PDB file of C-alpha atoms in Angstrom:
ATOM      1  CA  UNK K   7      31.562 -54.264  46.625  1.00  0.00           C
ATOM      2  CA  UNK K   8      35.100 -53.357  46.694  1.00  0.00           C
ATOM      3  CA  UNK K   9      36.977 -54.977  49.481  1.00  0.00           C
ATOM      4  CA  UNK K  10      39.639 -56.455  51.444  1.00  0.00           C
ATOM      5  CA  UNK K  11      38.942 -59.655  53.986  1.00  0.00           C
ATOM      6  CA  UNK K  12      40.874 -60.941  56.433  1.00  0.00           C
ATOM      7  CA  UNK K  13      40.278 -64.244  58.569  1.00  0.00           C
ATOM      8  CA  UNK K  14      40.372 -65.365  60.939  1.00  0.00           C
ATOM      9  CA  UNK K  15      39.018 -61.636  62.964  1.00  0.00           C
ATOM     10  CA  UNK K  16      40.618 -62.862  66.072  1.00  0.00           C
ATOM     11  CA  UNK K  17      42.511 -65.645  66.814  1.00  0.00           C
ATOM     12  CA  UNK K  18      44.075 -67.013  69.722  1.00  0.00           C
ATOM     13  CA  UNK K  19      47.079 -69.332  69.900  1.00  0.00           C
ATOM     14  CA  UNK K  20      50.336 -71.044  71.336  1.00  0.00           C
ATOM     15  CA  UNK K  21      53.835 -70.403  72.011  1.00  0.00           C
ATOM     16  CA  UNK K  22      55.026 -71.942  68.269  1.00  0.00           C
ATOM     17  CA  UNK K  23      52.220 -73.395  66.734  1.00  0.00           C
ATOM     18  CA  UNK K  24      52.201 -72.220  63.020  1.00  0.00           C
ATOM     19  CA  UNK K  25      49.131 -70.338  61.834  1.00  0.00           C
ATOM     20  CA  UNK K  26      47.977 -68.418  58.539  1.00  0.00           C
ATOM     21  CA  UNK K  27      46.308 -65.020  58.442  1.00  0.00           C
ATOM     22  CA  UNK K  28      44.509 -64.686  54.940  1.00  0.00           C
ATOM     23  CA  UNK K  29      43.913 -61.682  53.275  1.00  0.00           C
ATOM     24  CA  UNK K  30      42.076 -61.491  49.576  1.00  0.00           C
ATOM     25  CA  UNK K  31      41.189 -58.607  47.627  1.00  0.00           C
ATOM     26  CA  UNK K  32      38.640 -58.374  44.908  1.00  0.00           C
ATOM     27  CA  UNK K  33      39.606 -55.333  42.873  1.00  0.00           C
ATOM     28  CA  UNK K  34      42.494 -56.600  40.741  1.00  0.00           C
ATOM     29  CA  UNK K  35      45.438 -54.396  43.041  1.00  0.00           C
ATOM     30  CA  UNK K  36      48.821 -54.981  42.354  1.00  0.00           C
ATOM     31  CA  UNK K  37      50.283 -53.662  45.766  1.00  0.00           C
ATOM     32  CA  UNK K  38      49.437 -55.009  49.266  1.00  0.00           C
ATOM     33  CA  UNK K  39      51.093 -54.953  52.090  1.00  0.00           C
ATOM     34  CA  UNK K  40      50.789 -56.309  56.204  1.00  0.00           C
ATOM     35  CA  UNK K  41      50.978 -53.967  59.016  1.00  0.00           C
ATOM     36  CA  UNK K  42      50.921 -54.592  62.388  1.00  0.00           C
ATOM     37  CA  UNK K  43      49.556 -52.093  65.150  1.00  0.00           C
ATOM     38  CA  UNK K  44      50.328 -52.006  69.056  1.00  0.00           C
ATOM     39  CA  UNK K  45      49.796 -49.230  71.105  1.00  0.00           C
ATOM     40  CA  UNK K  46      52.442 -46.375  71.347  1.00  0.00           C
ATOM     41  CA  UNK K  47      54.128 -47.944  68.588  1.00  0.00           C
ATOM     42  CA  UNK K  48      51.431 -47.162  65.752  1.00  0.00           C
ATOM     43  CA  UNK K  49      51.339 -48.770  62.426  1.00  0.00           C
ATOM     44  CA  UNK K  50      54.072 -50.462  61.260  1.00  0.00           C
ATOM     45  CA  UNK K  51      55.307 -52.488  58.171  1.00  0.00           C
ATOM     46  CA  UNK K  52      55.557 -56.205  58.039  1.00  0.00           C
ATOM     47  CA  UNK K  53      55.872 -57.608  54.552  1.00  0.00           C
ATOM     48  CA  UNK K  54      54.154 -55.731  51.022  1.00  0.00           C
ATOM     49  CA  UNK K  55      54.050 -57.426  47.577  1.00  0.00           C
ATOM     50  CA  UNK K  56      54.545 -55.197  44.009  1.00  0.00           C
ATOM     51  CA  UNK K  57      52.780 -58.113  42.164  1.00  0.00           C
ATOM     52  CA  UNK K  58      52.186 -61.828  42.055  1.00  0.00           C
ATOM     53  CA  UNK K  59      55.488 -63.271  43.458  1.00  0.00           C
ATOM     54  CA  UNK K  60      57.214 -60.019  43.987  1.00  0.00           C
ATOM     55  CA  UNK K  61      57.817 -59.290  47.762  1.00  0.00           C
ATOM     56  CA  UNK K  62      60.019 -57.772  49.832  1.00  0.00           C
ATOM     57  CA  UNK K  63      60.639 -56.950  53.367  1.00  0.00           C
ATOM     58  CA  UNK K  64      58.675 -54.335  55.814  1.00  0.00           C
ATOM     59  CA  UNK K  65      59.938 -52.014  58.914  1.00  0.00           C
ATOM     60  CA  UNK K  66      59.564 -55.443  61.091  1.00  0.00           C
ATOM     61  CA  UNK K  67      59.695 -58.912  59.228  1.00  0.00           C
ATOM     62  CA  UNK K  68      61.337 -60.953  61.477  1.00  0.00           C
ATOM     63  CA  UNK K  69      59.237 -64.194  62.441  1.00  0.00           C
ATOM     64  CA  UNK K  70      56.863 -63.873  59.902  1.00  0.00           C
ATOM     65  CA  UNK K  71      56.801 -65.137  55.698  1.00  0.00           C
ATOM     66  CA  UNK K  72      54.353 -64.120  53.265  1.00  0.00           C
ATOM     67  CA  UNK K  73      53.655 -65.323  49.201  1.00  0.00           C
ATOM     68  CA  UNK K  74      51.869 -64.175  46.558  1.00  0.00           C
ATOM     69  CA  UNK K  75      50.803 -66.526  44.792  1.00  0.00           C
ATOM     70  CA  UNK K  76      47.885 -64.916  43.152  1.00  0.00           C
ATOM     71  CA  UNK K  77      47.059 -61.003  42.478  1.00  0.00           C
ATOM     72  CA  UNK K  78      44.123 -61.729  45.301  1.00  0.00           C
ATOM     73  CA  UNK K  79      45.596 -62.954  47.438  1.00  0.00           C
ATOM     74  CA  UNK K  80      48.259 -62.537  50.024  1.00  0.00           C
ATOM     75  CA  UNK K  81      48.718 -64.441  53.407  1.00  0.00           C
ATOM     76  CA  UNK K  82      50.718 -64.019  56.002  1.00  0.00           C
ATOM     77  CA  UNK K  83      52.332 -66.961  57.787  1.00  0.00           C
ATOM     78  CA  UNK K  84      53.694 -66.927  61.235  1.00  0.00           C
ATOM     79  CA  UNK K  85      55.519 -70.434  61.294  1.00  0.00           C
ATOM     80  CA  UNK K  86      56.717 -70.172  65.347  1.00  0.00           C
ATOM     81  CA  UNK K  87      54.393 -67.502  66.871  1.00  0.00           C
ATOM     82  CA  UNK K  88      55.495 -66.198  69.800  1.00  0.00           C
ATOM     83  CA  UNK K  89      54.234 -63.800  72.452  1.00  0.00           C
ATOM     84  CA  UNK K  90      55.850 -60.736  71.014  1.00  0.00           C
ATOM     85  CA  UNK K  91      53.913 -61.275  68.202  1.00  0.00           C
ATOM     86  CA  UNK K  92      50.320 -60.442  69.625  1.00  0.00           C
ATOM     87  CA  UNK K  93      48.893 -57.771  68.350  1.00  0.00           C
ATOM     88  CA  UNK K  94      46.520 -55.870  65.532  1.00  0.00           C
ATOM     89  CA  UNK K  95      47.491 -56.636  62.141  1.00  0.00           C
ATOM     90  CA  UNK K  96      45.913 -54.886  58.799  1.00  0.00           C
ATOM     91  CA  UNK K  97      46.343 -55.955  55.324  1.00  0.00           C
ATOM     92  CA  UNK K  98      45.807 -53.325  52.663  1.00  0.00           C
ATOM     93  CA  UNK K  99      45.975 -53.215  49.078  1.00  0.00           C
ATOM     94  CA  UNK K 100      46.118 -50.587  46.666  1.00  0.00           C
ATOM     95  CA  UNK K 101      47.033 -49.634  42.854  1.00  0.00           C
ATOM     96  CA  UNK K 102      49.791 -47.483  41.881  1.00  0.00           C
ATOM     97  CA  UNK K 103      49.776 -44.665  39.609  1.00  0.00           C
ATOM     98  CA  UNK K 104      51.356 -44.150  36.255  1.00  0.00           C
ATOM     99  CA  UNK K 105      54.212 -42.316  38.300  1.00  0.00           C
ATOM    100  CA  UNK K 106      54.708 -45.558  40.031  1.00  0.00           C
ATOM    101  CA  UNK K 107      52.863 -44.251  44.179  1.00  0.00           C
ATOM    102  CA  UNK K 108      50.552 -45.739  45.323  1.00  0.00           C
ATOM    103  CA  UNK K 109      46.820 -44.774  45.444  1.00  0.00           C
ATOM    104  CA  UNK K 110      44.426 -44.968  48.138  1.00  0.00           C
ATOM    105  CA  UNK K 111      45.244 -47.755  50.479  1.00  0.00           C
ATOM    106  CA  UNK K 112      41.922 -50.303  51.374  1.00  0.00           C
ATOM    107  CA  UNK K 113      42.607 -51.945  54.226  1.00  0.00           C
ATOM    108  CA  UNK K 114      40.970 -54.924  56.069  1.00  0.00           C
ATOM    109  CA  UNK K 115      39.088 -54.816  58.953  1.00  0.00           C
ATOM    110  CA  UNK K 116      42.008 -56.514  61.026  1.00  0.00           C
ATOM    111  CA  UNK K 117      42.961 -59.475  62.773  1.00  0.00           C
ATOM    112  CA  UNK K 118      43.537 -59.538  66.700  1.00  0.00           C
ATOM    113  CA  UNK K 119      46.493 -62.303  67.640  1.00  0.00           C
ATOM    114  CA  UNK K 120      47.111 -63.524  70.929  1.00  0.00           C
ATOM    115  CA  UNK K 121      49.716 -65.394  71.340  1.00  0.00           C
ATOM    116  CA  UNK K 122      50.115 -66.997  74.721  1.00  0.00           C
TER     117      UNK K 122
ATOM    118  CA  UNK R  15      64.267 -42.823  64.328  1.00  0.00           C
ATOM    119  CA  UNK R  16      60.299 -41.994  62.840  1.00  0.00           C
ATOM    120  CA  UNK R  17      60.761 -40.462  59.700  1.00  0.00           C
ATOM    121  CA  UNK R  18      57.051 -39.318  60.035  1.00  0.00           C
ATOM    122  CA  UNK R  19      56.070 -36.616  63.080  1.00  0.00           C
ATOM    123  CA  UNK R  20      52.608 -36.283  63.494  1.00  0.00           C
ATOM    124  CA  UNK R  21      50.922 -33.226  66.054  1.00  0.00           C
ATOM    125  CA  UNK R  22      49.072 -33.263  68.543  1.00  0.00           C
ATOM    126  CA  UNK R  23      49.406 -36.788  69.538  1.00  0.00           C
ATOM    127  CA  UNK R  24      46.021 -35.617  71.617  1.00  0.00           C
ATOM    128  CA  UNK R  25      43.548 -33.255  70.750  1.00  0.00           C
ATOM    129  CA  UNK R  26      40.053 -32.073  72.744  1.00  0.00           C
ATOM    130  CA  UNK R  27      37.412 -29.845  70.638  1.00  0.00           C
ATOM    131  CA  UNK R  28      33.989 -28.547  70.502  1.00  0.00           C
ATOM    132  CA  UNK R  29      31.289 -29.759  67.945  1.00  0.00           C
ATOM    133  CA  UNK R  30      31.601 -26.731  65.431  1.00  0.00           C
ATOM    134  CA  UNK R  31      35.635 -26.028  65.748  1.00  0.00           C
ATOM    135  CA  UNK R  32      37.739 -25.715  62.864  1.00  0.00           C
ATOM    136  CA  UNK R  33      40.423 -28.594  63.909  1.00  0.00           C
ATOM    137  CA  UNK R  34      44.263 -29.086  62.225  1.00  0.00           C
ATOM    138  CA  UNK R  35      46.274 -31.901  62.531  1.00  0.00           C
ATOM    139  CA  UNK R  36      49.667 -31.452  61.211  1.00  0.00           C
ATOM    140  CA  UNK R  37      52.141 -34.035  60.029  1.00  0.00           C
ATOM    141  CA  UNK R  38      56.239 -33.669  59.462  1.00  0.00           C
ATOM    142  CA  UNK R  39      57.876 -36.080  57.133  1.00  0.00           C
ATOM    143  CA  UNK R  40      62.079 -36.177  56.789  1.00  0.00           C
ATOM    144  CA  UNK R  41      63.288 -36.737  52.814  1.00  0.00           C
ATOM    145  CA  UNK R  42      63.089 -39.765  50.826  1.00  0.00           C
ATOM    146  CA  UNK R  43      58.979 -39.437  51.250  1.00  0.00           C
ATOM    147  CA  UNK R  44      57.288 -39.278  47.756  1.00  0.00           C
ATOM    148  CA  UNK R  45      53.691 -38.508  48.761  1.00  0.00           C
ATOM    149  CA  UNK R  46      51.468 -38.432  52.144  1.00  0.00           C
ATOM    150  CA  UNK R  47      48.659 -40.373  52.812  1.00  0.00           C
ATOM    151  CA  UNK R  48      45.813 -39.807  55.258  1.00  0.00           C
ATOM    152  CA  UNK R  49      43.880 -42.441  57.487  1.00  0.00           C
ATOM    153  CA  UNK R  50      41.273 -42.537  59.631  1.00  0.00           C
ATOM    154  CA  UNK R  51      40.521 -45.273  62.398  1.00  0.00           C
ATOM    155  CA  UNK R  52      37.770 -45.207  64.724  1.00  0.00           C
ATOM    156  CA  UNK R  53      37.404 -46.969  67.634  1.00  0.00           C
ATOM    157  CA  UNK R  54      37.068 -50.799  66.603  1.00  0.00           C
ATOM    158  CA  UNK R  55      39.764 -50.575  64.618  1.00  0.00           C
ATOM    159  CA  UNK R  56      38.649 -50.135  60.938  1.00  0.00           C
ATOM    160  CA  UNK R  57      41.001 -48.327  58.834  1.00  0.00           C
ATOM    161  CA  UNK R  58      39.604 -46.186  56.189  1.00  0.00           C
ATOM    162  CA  UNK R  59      42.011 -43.779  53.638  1.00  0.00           C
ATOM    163  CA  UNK R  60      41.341 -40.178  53.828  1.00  0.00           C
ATOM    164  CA  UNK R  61      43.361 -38.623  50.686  1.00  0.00           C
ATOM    165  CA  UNK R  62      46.481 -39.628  48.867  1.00  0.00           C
ATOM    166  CA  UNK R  63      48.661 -36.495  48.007  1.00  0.00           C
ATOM    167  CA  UNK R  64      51.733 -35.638  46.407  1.00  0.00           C
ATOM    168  CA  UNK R  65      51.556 -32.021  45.790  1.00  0.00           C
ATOM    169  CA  UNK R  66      48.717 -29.550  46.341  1.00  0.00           C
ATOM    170  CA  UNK R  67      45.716 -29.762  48.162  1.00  0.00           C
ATOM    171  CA  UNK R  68      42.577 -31.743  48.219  1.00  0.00           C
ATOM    172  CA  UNK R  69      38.743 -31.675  49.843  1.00  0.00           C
ATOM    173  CA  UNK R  70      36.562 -34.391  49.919  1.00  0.00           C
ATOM    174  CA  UNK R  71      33.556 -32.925  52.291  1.00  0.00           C
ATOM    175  CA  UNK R  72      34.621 -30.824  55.474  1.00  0.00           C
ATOM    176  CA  UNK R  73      38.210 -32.854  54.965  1.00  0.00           C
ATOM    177  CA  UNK R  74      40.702 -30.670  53.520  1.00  0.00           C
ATOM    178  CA  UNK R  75      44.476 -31.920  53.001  1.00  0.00           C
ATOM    179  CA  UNK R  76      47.704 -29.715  52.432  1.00  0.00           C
ATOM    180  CA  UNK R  77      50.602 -30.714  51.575  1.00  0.00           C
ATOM    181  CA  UNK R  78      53.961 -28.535  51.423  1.00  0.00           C
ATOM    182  CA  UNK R  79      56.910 -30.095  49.487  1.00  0.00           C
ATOM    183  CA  UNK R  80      59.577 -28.081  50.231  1.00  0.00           C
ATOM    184  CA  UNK R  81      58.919 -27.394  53.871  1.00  0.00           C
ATOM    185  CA  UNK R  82      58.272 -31.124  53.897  1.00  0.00           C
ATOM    186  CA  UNK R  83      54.723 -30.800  56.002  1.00  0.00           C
ATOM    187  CA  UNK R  84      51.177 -31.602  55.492  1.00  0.00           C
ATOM    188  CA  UNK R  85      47.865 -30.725  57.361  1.00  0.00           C
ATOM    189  CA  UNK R  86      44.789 -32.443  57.879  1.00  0.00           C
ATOM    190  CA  UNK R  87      41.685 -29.780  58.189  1.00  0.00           C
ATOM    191  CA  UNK R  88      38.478 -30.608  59.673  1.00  0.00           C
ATOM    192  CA  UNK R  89      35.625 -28.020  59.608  1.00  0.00           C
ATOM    193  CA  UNK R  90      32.658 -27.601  61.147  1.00  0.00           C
ATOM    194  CA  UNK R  91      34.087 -30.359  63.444  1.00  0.00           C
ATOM    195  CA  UNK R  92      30.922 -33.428  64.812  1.00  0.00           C
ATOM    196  CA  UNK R  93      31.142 -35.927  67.428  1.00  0.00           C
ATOM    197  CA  UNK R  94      31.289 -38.446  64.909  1.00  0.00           C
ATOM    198  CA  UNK R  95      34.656 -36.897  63.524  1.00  0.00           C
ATOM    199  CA  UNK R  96      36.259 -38.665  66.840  1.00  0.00           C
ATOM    200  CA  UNK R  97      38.914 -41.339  65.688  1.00  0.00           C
ATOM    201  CA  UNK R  98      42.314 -41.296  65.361  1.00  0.00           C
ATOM    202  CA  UNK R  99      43.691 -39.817  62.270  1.00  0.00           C
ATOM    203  CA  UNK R 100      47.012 -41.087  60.895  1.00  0.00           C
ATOM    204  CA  UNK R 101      49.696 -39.650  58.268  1.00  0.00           C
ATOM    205  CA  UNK R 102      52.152 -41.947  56.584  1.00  0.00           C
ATOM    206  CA  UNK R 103      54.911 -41.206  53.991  1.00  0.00           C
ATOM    207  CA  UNK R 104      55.406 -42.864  51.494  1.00  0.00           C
ATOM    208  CA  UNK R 105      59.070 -43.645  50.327  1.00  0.00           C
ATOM    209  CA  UNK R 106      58.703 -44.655  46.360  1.00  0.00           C
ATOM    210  CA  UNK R 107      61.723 -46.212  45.961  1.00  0.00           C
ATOM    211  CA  UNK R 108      60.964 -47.255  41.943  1.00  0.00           C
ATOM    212  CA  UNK R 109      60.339 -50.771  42.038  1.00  0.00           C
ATOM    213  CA  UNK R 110      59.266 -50.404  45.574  1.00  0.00           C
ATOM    214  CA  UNK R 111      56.852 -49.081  47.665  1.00  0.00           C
ATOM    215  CA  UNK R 112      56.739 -48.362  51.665  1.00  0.00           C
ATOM    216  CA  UNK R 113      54.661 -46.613  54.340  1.00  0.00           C
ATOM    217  CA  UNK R 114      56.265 -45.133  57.222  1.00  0.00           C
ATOM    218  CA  UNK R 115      53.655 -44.143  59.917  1.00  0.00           C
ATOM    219  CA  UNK R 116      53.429 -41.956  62.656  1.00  0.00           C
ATOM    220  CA  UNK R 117      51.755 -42.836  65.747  1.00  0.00           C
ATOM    221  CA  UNK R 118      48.543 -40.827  65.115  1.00  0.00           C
ATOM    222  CA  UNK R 119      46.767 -38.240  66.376  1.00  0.00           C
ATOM    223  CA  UNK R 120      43.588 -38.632  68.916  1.00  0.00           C
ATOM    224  CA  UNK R 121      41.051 -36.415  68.493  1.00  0.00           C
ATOM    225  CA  UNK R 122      37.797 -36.272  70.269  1.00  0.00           C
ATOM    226  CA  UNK R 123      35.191 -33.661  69.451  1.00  0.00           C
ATOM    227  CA  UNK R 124      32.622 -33.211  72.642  1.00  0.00           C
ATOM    228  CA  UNK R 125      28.965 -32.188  71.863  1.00  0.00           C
TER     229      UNK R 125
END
């Protein structure tokens, strides 16, 4: 079955205690990307990767580092979380088209932070 | 400033209604893509579309290039059509890709 997992589901931490959100896809996508989602504020972009070791900033990177490492996989790292931070966050993947857009976007089923 | 307007950010209807969610994007956006999230949270993609129109079911999607504007159609509209349904541009950049989002639109079909 063709999907995108994310661990932990919900997680909740400490003022600066580094933690890793993992995200793997199984179907061989070049492009995936981190979103975050709080209310009023909607979706918004946090990191996305073109291919393995290509990545480049979102809307909203700061306090959080990603790698890609391997065409699965791409986790996000939040090395000093801090209360600001709490909140929905999505990974996605997707392929891109010969005319270089992206295709239908898979997403994960989420991961609630809560950073306290 | 949101480079992606979505309307209605809220919108009531009767099992049965023919429901249209419309969505506003500024220049610089490539192609529009639809999402649906229910409550729970799960994310699911509608339609991808950079020119033209597409169904998939009672889903329809527009999209107008040069007035810069898509539509999301729903007919025949069910309870189970209630989520929130999201539009994002996306700005293809050549060796880059991004989504910018707008802030959805509610919808909530009553028996």
């Amino acid at each position: 079955e063709a999907q995108v997992t994310q661990n932990p589901r919900y997680l909740i931490t400490v003022t600066g205690k580094k933690l890793t959100v993992t995200c793997s896809q199984n179907m061989n996508h070049e492009y995936m990307s981190w979103y975050r989602q709080d209310p009023g504020l909607g979706l918004r972009q946090i990191y996305y990767s073109m291919n393995v070791e290509v990545t480049d900033k979102g809307d909203v990177p700061e306090g959080y580092k990603v790698s890609r490492k391997e065409k699965r996989n791409f986790p996000l790292i939040l090395e000093s979380p801090s209360p600001n931070q709490t909140s929905l966050y999505f990974c996605a993947s997707s392929y891109r088209t010969g005319r270089g857009l992206s295709h239908e976007q898979y997403f994960g089923p989420g991961t609630r932070l809560t950073v306290t | 400033k949101n480079e992606v307007e979505q309307s209605p950010q809220n919108l009531t209807a009767q099992e049965g209604e023919f429901i249209t969610i419309n969505c506003s994007y500024s220049v610089g956006i490539s192609a529009l893509h639809w999402l649906q999230q229910h409550p729970g949270g799960g994310i699911v993609s509608l339609f991808m579309l950079s020119s033209g129109k597409k169904k998939h079911g009672r889903l329809i999607a527009t999209i107008n290039i040069q007035e810069k504007h898509s539509s999301l159609h729903i007919t025949a509209s069910h309870p189970r059509d209630s989520a929130v349904y999201i539009c994002a541009g996306e700005n293809y950049g050549g060796a880059t890709n991004k989504l910018i989002f707008g802030t959805g639109t509610l919808l909530a079909v009553q028996p």
